[in-house]
């Protein structure tokens, strides 16, 4: 009896949908595309960032932190996560800094240009220090927050860059002592 009712219902349903123009079509809702992290260790900037995150040789954990930070940035509204990441690094990169030099018994803060290698190391260090200083959330969320802040010219890493630039500008009078 159960087989008969199932067959009757199936037959009635097929007659309704085939012959009845008023049949209601159910459309499945469009599935959202799953975000695929643009993480790649072939990118030297991302590789440097992973190596700087890493503590105690746990590279896989460092990779996961950066990947999860990219996913979190996407959830918070960053359209192109890689461009946001690169913009955060660029916004936190100083062009000038001061270096103390002892000349004639006095110590002068002499402004110098930041080398290319140091220009890559300083923003990474500052971004991670800012993320590690925050407490109460997982590291990937703190890192995502710090990267988004730096991309929008806020946060502790951007503050350190402006502080270094300001110190170099204030001590511009001692630039002639750089040759000693």
Short mmCIF file of N, CA and C in Angstrom, two decimals, residues 9-152:
data_model
loop_
_atom_site.label_atom_id
_atom_site.label_comp_id
_atom_site.label_asym_id
_atom_site.label_seq_id
_atom_site.Cartn_x
_atom_site.Cartn_y
_atom_site.Cartn_z
N UNK A 9 1.55 9.57 -5.92
CA UNK A 9 2.01 10.94 -5.65
C UNK A 9 3.05 11.35 -6.68
N UNK A 10 3.96 10.45 -7.02
CA UNK A 10 4.98 10.76 -8.02
C UNK A 10 4.36 10.99 -9.38
N UNK A 11 3.36 10.17 -9.75
CA UNK A 11 2.68 10.33 -11.03
C UNK A 11 1.90 11.63 -11.08
N UNK A 12 1.23 11.97 -10.00
CA UNK A 12 0.46 13.22 -9.95
C UNK A 12 1.38 14.42 -10.03
N UNK A 13 2.49 14.33 -9.39
CA UNK A 13 3.45 15.43 -9.41
C UNK A 13 4.01 15.64 -10.81
N UNK A 14 4.28 14.53 -11.51
CA UNK A 14 4.83 14.67 -12.85
C UNK A 14 3.77 15.19 -13.81
N UNK A 15 2.49 14.82 -13.62
CA UNK A 15 1.42 15.34 -14.46
C UNK A 15 1.23 16.84 -14.21
N UNK A 16 1.30 17.26 -12.95
CA UNK A 16 1.13 18.67 -12.62
C UNK A 16 2.23 19.53 -13.22
N UNK A 17 3.46 19.09 -13.10
CA UNK A 17 4.56 19.91 -13.58
C UNK A 17 4.63 19.90 -15.10
N UNK A 18 4.22 18.80 -15.74
CA UNK A 18 4.31 18.73 -17.19
C UNK A 18 3.16 19.45 -17.86
N UNK A 19 1.94 19.24 -17.36
CA UNK A 19 0.78 19.78 -18.06
C UNK A 19 0.29 21.10 -17.49
N UNK A 20 0.64 21.43 -16.28
CA UNK A 20 0.10 22.62 -15.64
C UNK A 20 1.08 23.77 -15.78
N UNK A 21 0.66 24.84 -16.44
CA UNK A 21 1.55 25.99 -16.63
C UNK A 21 1.69 26.80 -15.35
N UNK A 22 0.79 26.61 -14.42
CA UNK A 22 0.82 27.38 -13.18
C UNK A 22 1.65 26.68 -12.10
N UNK A 23 2.33 25.65 -12.48
CA UNK A 23 3.14 24.92 -11.50
C UNK A 23 4.23 25.84 -10.95
N UNK A 24 4.43 25.77 -9.67
CA UNK A 24 5.42 26.62 -9.01
C UNK A 24 6.78 25.97 -9.11
N UNK A 25 7.72 26.73 -9.61
CA UNK A 25 9.09 26.23 -9.71
C UNK A 25 9.87 26.71 -8.50
N UNK A 26 10.54 25.80 -7.90
CA UNK A 26 11.38 26.18 -6.76
C UNK A 26 12.81 26.31 -7.26
N UNK A 27 13.37 27.44 -6.97
CA UNK A 27 14.75 27.71 -7.40
C UNK A 27 15.64 27.65 -6.17
N UNK A 28 16.66 26.89 -6.28
CA UNK A 28 17.60 26.78 -5.16
C UNK A 28 18.35 28.10 -5.03
N UNK A 29 18.55 28.57 -3.80
CA UNK A 29 19.29 29.83 -3.63
C UNK A 29 20.72 29.66 -4.11
N UNK A 30 21.27 30.75 -4.66
CA UNK A 30 22.63 30.69 -5.17
C UNK A 30 23.58 30.51 -3.99
N UNK A 31 24.45 29.57 -4.13
CA UNK A 31 25.43 29.33 -3.07
C UNK A 31 26.54 30.37 -3.19
N UNK A 32 26.95 30.89 -2.04
CA UNK A 32 28.03 31.87 -2.05
C UNK A 32 29.33 31.17 -2.42
N UNK A 33 30.15 31.88 -3.15
CA UNK A 33 31.44 31.33 -3.48
C UNK A 33 32.29 31.28 -2.22
N UNK A 34 32.93 30.18 -2.00
CA UNK A 34 33.80 30.06 -0.85
C UNK A 34 35.07 30.85 -1.12
N UNK A 35 35.50 31.61 -0.12
CA UNK A 35 36.69 32.42 -0.26
C UNK A 35 37.92 31.52 -0.27
N UNK A 36 38.73 31.67 -1.28
CA UNK A 36 39.97 30.92 -1.38
C UNK A 36 41.10 31.87 -1.01
N UNK A 37 41.85 31.51 0.00
CA UNK A 37 42.94 32.35 0.48
C UNK A 37 44.01 32.52 -0.61
N UNK A 38 44.47 33.75 -0.85
CA UNK A 38 45.50 33.97 -1.87
C UNK A 38 46.91 33.72 -1.33
N UNK A 39 47.00 32.95 -0.26
CA UNK A 39 48.28 32.68 0.38
C UNK A 39 49.19 31.86 -0.54
N UNK A 40 50.46 32.28 -0.64
CA UNK A 40 51.43 31.56 -1.45
C UNK A 40 52.82 31.78 -0.87
N UNK A 41 53.53 30.71 -0.65
CA UNK A 41 54.90 30.85 -0.15
C UNK A 41 55.87 31.23 -1.25
N UNK A 42 55.42 31.28 -2.50
CA UNK A 42 56.28 31.73 -3.59
C UNK A 42 56.44 33.24 -3.57
N UNK A 43 55.51 33.94 -2.92
CA UNK A 43 55.60 35.38 -2.78
C UNK A 43 56.63 35.68 -1.68
N UNK A 44 57.70 36.43 -1.99
CA UNK A 44 58.74 36.66 -0.98
C UNK A 44 58.24 37.45 0.22
N UNK A 45 57.28 38.33 0.02
CA UNK A 45 56.75 39.13 1.12
C UNK A 45 55.97 38.25 2.10
N UNK A 46 55.13 37.37 1.57
CA UNK A 46 54.37 36.46 2.43
C UNK A 46 55.29 35.47 3.12
N UNK A 47 56.32 35.01 2.41
CA UNK A 47 57.26 34.07 3.00
C UNK A 47 58.02 34.72 4.15
N UNK A 48 58.43 35.97 3.96
CA UNK A 48 59.12 36.71 5.01
C UNK A 48 58.20 36.90 6.20
N UNK A 49 56.94 37.20 5.93
CA UNK A 49 55.97 37.41 7.00
C UNK A 49 55.75 36.13 7.80
N UNK A 50 55.64 35.00 7.11
CA UNK A 50 55.46 33.72 7.80
C UNK A 50 56.67 33.41 8.67
N UNK A 51 57.87 33.63 8.13
CA UNK A 51 59.07 33.36 8.90
C UNK A 51 59.19 34.28 10.11
N UNK A 52 58.64 35.47 10.02
CA UNK A 52 58.68 36.39 11.16
C UNK A 52 57.62 36.03 12.21
N UNK A 53 56.50 35.50 11.77
CA UNK A 53 55.46 35.06 12.71
C UNK A 53 55.96 33.85 13.51
N UNK A 54 56.72 32.99 12.82
CA UNK A 54 57.11 31.69 13.38
C UNK A 54 57.90 31.83 14.67
N UNK A 55 57.51 31.03 15.63
CA UNK A 55 58.23 30.93 16.90
C UNK A 55 58.50 29.46 17.17
N UNK A 56 59.70 29.14 17.58
CA UNK A 56 60.04 27.76 17.94
C UNK A 56 60.02 26.79 16.79
N UNK A 57 60.20 27.26 15.57
CA UNK A 57 60.25 26.37 14.41
C UNK A 57 58.91 25.85 13.95
N UNK A 58 57.82 26.42 14.44
CA UNK A 58 56.48 25.93 14.06
C UNK A 58 55.96 26.70 12.85
N UNK A 59 56.51 26.35 11.70
CA UNK A 59 56.18 27.06 10.47
C UNK A 59 54.76 26.81 10.00
N UNK A 60 54.27 25.61 10.17
CA UNK A 60 52.90 25.29 9.74
C UNK A 60 51.89 26.12 10.52
N UNK A 61 52.13 26.31 11.79
CA UNK A 61 51.25 27.15 12.61
C UNK A 61 51.31 28.59 12.12
N UNK A 62 52.49 29.08 11.78
CA UNK A 62 52.64 30.44 11.26
C UNK A 62 51.91 30.60 9.93
N UNK A 63 51.99 29.58 9.07
CA UNK A 63 51.26 29.63 7.79
C UNK A 63 49.76 29.71 8.03
N UNK A 64 49.29 28.89 8.95
CA UNK A 64 47.86 28.86 9.24
C UNK A 64 47.39 30.21 9.80
N UNK A 65 48.21 30.84 10.63
CA UNK A 65 47.86 32.15 11.20
C UNK A 65 47.68 33.17 10.08
N UNK A 66 48.62 33.20 9.13
CA UNK A 66 48.52 34.17 8.03
C UNK A 66 47.34 33.84 7.12
N UNK A 67 47.10 32.56 6.82
CA UNK A 67 45.95 32.19 5.99
C UNK A 67 44.64 32.58 6.67
N UNK A 68 44.54 32.30 7.96
CA UNK A 68 43.32 32.65 8.69
C UNK A 68 43.15 34.16 8.79
N UNK A 69 44.26 34.88 8.87
CA UNK A 69 44.19 36.34 8.90
C UNK A 69 43.64 36.87 7.57
N UNK A 70 44.06 36.25 6.45
CA UNK A 70 43.53 36.64 5.14
C UNK A 70 42.02 36.38 5.06
N UNK A 71 41.58 35.24 5.57
CA UNK A 71 40.16 34.92 5.56
C UNK A 71 39.39 35.92 6.42
N UNK A 72 39.94 36.25 7.57
CA UNK A 72 39.30 37.22 8.48
C UNK A 72 39.22 38.61 7.83
N UNK A 73 40.28 39.00 7.13
CA UNK A 73 40.25 40.29 6.43
C UNK A 73 39.15 40.30 5.37
N UNK A 74 38.98 39.18 4.68
CA UNK A 74 37.91 39.08 3.67
C UNK A 74 36.54 39.20 4.33
N UNK A 75 36.37 38.56 5.48
CA UNK A 75 35.10 38.63 6.20
C UNK A 75 34.79 40.05 6.64
N UNK A 76 35.83 40.81 6.96
CA UNK A 76 35.65 42.19 7.43
C UNK A 76 35.48 43.19 6.31
N UNK A 77 35.51 42.72 5.07
CA UNK A 77 35.17 43.61 3.96
C UNK A 77 36.31 43.95 3.03
N UNK A 78 37.47 43.38 3.18
CA UNK A 78 38.56 43.65 2.25
C UNK A 78 38.28 42.88 0.95
N UNK A 79 38.09 43.60 -0.13
CA UNK A 79 37.77 42.96 -1.41
C UNK A 79 38.96 42.14 -1.92
N UNK A 80 40.10 42.80 -2.10
CA UNK A 80 41.30 42.11 -2.56
C UNK A 80 42.27 42.03 -1.38
N UNK A 81 42.36 40.87 -0.79
CA UNK A 81 43.14 40.69 0.43
C UNK A 81 44.63 40.92 0.18
N UNK A 82 45.13 40.46 -0.96
CA UNK A 82 46.56 40.64 -1.25
C UNK A 82 46.92 42.11 -1.40
N UNK A 83 46.06 42.87 -2.08
CA UNK A 83 46.33 44.31 -2.23
C UNK A 83 46.27 45.00 -0.88
N UNK A 84 45.35 44.60 -0.02
CA UNK A 84 45.25 45.17 1.32
C UNK A 84 46.50 44.84 2.12
N UNK A 85 46.97 43.61 2.01
CA UNK A 85 48.19 43.18 2.70
C UNK A 85 49.39 43.99 2.24
N UNK A 86 49.54 44.13 0.93
CA UNK A 86 50.67 44.88 0.38
C UNK A 86 50.58 46.36 0.72
N UNK A 87 49.36 46.89 0.74
CA UNK A 87 49.17 48.30 1.10
C UNK A 87 49.51 48.53 2.56
N UNK A 88 49.18 47.57 3.42
CA UNK A 88 49.52 47.68 4.84
C UNK A 88 51.03 47.72 5.02
N UNK A 89 51.74 46.86 4.31
CA UNK A 89 53.20 46.84 4.40
C UNK A 89 53.77 48.16 3.87
N UNK A 90 53.23 48.63 2.74
CA UNK A 90 53.72 49.87 2.13
C UNK A 90 53.47 51.07 3.05
N UNK A 91 52.29 51.12 3.67
CA UNK A 91 51.96 52.24 4.55
C UNK A 91 52.79 52.24 5.83
N UNK A 92 53.32 51.10 6.23
CA UNK A 92 54.12 51.02 7.46
C UNK A 92 55.62 51.07 7.18
N UNK A 93 56.02 51.26 5.92
CA UNK A 93 57.44 51.28 5.55
C UNK A 93 58.00 52.69 5.65
N UNK A 94 59.01 52.89 6.51
CA UNK A 94 59.61 54.23 6.61
C UNK A 94 60.65 54.45 5.52
N UNK A 95 60.84 55.69 5.13
CA UNK A 95 61.88 56.00 4.16
C UNK A 95 63.09 56.62 4.85
N UNK A 96 62.88 57.25 6.00
CA UNK A 96 63.97 57.87 6.77
C UNK A 96 63.85 57.44 8.23
N UNK A 97 65.00 57.34 8.89
CA UNK A 97 65.03 57.06 10.32
C UNK A 97 66.25 57.76 10.91
N UNK A 98 66.33 57.80 12.22
CA UNK A 98 67.48 58.43 12.86
C UNK A 98 68.39 57.36 13.45
N UNK A 99 69.67 57.67 13.43
CA UNK A 99 70.66 56.75 13.98
C UNK A 99 71.57 57.58 14.90
N UNK A 100 71.74 57.15 16.14
CA UNK A 100 72.60 57.92 17.04
C UNK A 100 74.08 57.76 16.68
N UNK A 101 74.80 58.88 16.65
CA UNK A 101 76.25 58.85 16.41
C UNK A 101 76.92 59.73 17.44
N UNK A 102 78.04 59.23 17.94
CA UNK A 102 78.81 59.98 18.92
C UNK A 102 79.90 60.74 18.18
N UNK A 103 79.83 62.05 18.27
CA UNK A 103 80.80 62.91 17.61
C UNK A 103 81.25 63.97 18.62
N UNK A 104 82.55 63.98 18.92
CA UNK A 104 83.12 64.99 19.81
C UNK A 104 82.53 64.97 21.21
N UNK A 105 82.20 63.84 21.73
CA UNK A 105 81.67 63.74 23.08
C UNK A 105 80.17 63.92 23.18
N UNK A 106 79.51 64.24 22.09
CA UNK A 106 78.06 64.40 22.09
C UNK A 106 77.43 63.32 21.20
N UNK A 107 76.22 62.96 21.53
CA UNK A 107 75.49 61.98 20.73
C UNK A 107 74.43 62.74 19.93
N UNK A 108 74.51 62.60 18.61
CA UNK A 108 73.56 63.27 17.72
C UNK A 108 72.66 62.21 17.07
N UNK A 109 71.40 62.56 16.92
CA UNK A 109 70.46 61.72 16.19
C UNK A 109 70.53 62.15 14.73
N UNK A 110 71.18 61.34 13.92
CA UNK A 110 71.42 61.71 12.52
C UNK A 110 70.42 61.00 11.62
N UNK A 111 69.68 61.75 10.80
CA UNK A 111 68.72 61.12 9.88
C UNK A 111 69.45 60.42 8.73
N UNK A 112 69.04 59.19 8.45
CA UNK A 112 69.60 58.45 7.34
C UNK A 112 68.46 57.78 6.58
N UNK A 113 68.73 57.44 5.31
CA UNK A 113 67.74 56.71 4.53
C UNK A 113 67.74 55.25 4.97
N UNK A 114 66.58 54.65 4.94
CA UNK A 114 66.43 53.25 5.32
C UNK A 114 66.78 52.39 4.11
N UNK A 115 67.64 51.40 4.31
CA UNK A 115 68.02 50.52 3.20
C UNK A 115 66.84 49.65 2.78
N UNK A 116 66.94 49.09 1.59
CA UNK A 116 65.83 48.29 1.04
C UNK A 116 65.55 47.05 1.89
N UNK A 117 66.58 46.41 2.38
CA UNK A 117 66.41 45.22 3.20
C UNK A 117 65.71 45.57 4.51
N UNK A 118 66.12 46.69 5.08
CA UNK A 118 65.52 47.15 6.35
C UNK A 118 64.09 47.65 6.12
N UNK A 119 63.83 48.19 4.92
CA UNK A 119 62.47 48.65 4.60
C UNK A 119 61.50 47.49 4.54
N UNK A 120 61.98 46.29 4.31
CA UNK A 120 61.11 45.12 4.31
C UNK A 120 60.97 44.55 5.72
N UNK A 121 62.02 44.66 6.51
CA UNK A 121 62.02 44.05 7.85
C UNK A 121 61.25 44.89 8.87
N UNK A 122 61.40 46.21 8.83
CA UNK A 122 60.77 47.06 9.86
C UNK A 122 59.25 46.97 9.88
N UNK A 123 58.55 47.13 8.74
CA UNK A 123 57.09 47.06 8.81
C UNK A 123 56.57 45.70 9.27
N UNK A 124 57.25 44.63 8.86
CA UNK A 124 56.83 43.29 9.30
C UNK A 124 56.97 43.19 10.81
N UNK A 125 58.10 43.64 11.32
CA UNK A 125 58.35 43.61 12.76
C UNK A 125 57.33 44.45 13.52
N UNK A 126 57.03 45.63 13.01
CA UNK A 126 56.09 46.54 13.69
C UNK A 126 54.67 46.00 13.65
N UNK A 127 54.27 45.42 12.52
CA UNK A 127 52.92 44.85 12.41
C UNK A 127 52.74 43.69 13.38
N UNK A 128 53.74 42.83 13.46
CA UNK A 128 53.64 41.68 14.37
C UNK A 128 53.70 42.12 15.83
N UNK A 129 54.51 43.13 16.13
CA UNK A 129 54.58 43.62 17.50
C UNK A 129 53.24 44.23 17.91
N UNK A 130 52.62 44.96 16.99
CA UNK A 130 51.31 45.54 17.28
C UNK A 130 50.24 44.48 17.49
N UNK A 131 50.29 43.41 16.69
CA UNK A 131 49.31 42.32 16.82
C UNK A 131 49.55 41.54 18.10
N UNK A 132 50.80 41.31 18.44
CA UNK A 132 51.10 40.55 19.66
C UNK A 132 50.80 41.34 20.93
N UNK A 133 50.82 42.66 20.84
CA UNK A 133 50.55 43.49 22.01
C UNK A 133 49.08 43.46 22.42
N UNK A 134 48.20 43.24 21.45
CA UNK A 134 46.78 43.15 21.74
C UNK A 134 46.49 41.81 22.39
N UNK A 135 45.57 41.78 23.32
CA UNK A 135 45.24 40.53 24.02
C UNK A 135 43.74 40.27 23.92
N UNK A 136 43.36 39.04 24.15
CA UNK A 136 41.95 38.70 24.24
C UNK A 136 41.34 38.08 22.99
N UNK A 137 42.12 37.94 21.92
CA UNK A 137 41.62 37.32 20.69
C UNK A 137 42.68 36.37 20.17
N UNK A 138 42.30 35.48 19.26
CA UNK A 138 43.31 34.64 18.63
C UNK A 138 44.26 35.50 17.78
N UNK A 139 45.45 35.00 17.56
CA UNK A 139 46.48 35.76 16.84
C UNK A 139 46.03 36.15 15.44
N UNK A 140 45.32 35.28 14.72
CA UNK A 140 44.94 35.62 13.35
C UNK A 140 43.98 36.81 13.32
N UNK A 141 43.11 36.94 14.32
CA UNK A 141 42.19 38.08 14.36
C UNK A 141 42.93 39.35 14.70
N UNK A 142 43.89 39.27 15.62
CA UNK A 142 44.68 40.45 15.97
C UNK A 142 45.53 40.90 14.80
N UNK A 143 46.10 39.93 14.06
CA UNK A 143 46.91 40.25 12.89
C UNK A 143 46.05 40.86 11.79
N UNK A 144 44.86 40.33 11.57
CA UNK A 144 43.96 40.89 10.56
C UNK A 144 43.58 42.32 10.92
N UNK A 145 43.32 42.58 12.19
CA UNK A 145 42.99 43.93 12.64
C UNK A 145 44.15 44.88 12.39
N UNK A 146 45.34 44.45 12.73
CA UNK A 146 46.52 45.30 12.56
C UNK A 146 46.80 45.57 11.08
N UNK A 147 46.63 44.56 10.23
CA UNK A 147 46.84 44.75 8.79
C UNK A 147 45.80 45.70 8.20
N UNK A 148 44.54 45.54 8.60
CA UNK A 148 43.49 46.43 8.10
C UNK A 148 43.73 47.87 8.58
N UNK A 149 44.16 48.02 9.84
CA UNK A 149 44.46 49.36 10.36
C UNK A 149 45.61 50.00 9.59
N UNK A 150 46.67 49.25 9.34
CA UNK A 150 47.82 49.80 8.62
C UNK A 150 47.45 50.15 7.19
N UNK A 151 46.58 49.37 6.58
CA UNK A 151 46.15 49.67 5.21
C UNK A 151 45.33 50.96 5.16
N UNK A 152 44.63 51.27 6.25
CA UNK A 152 43.85 52.51 6.30
C UNK A 152 44.58 53.62 7.05
#
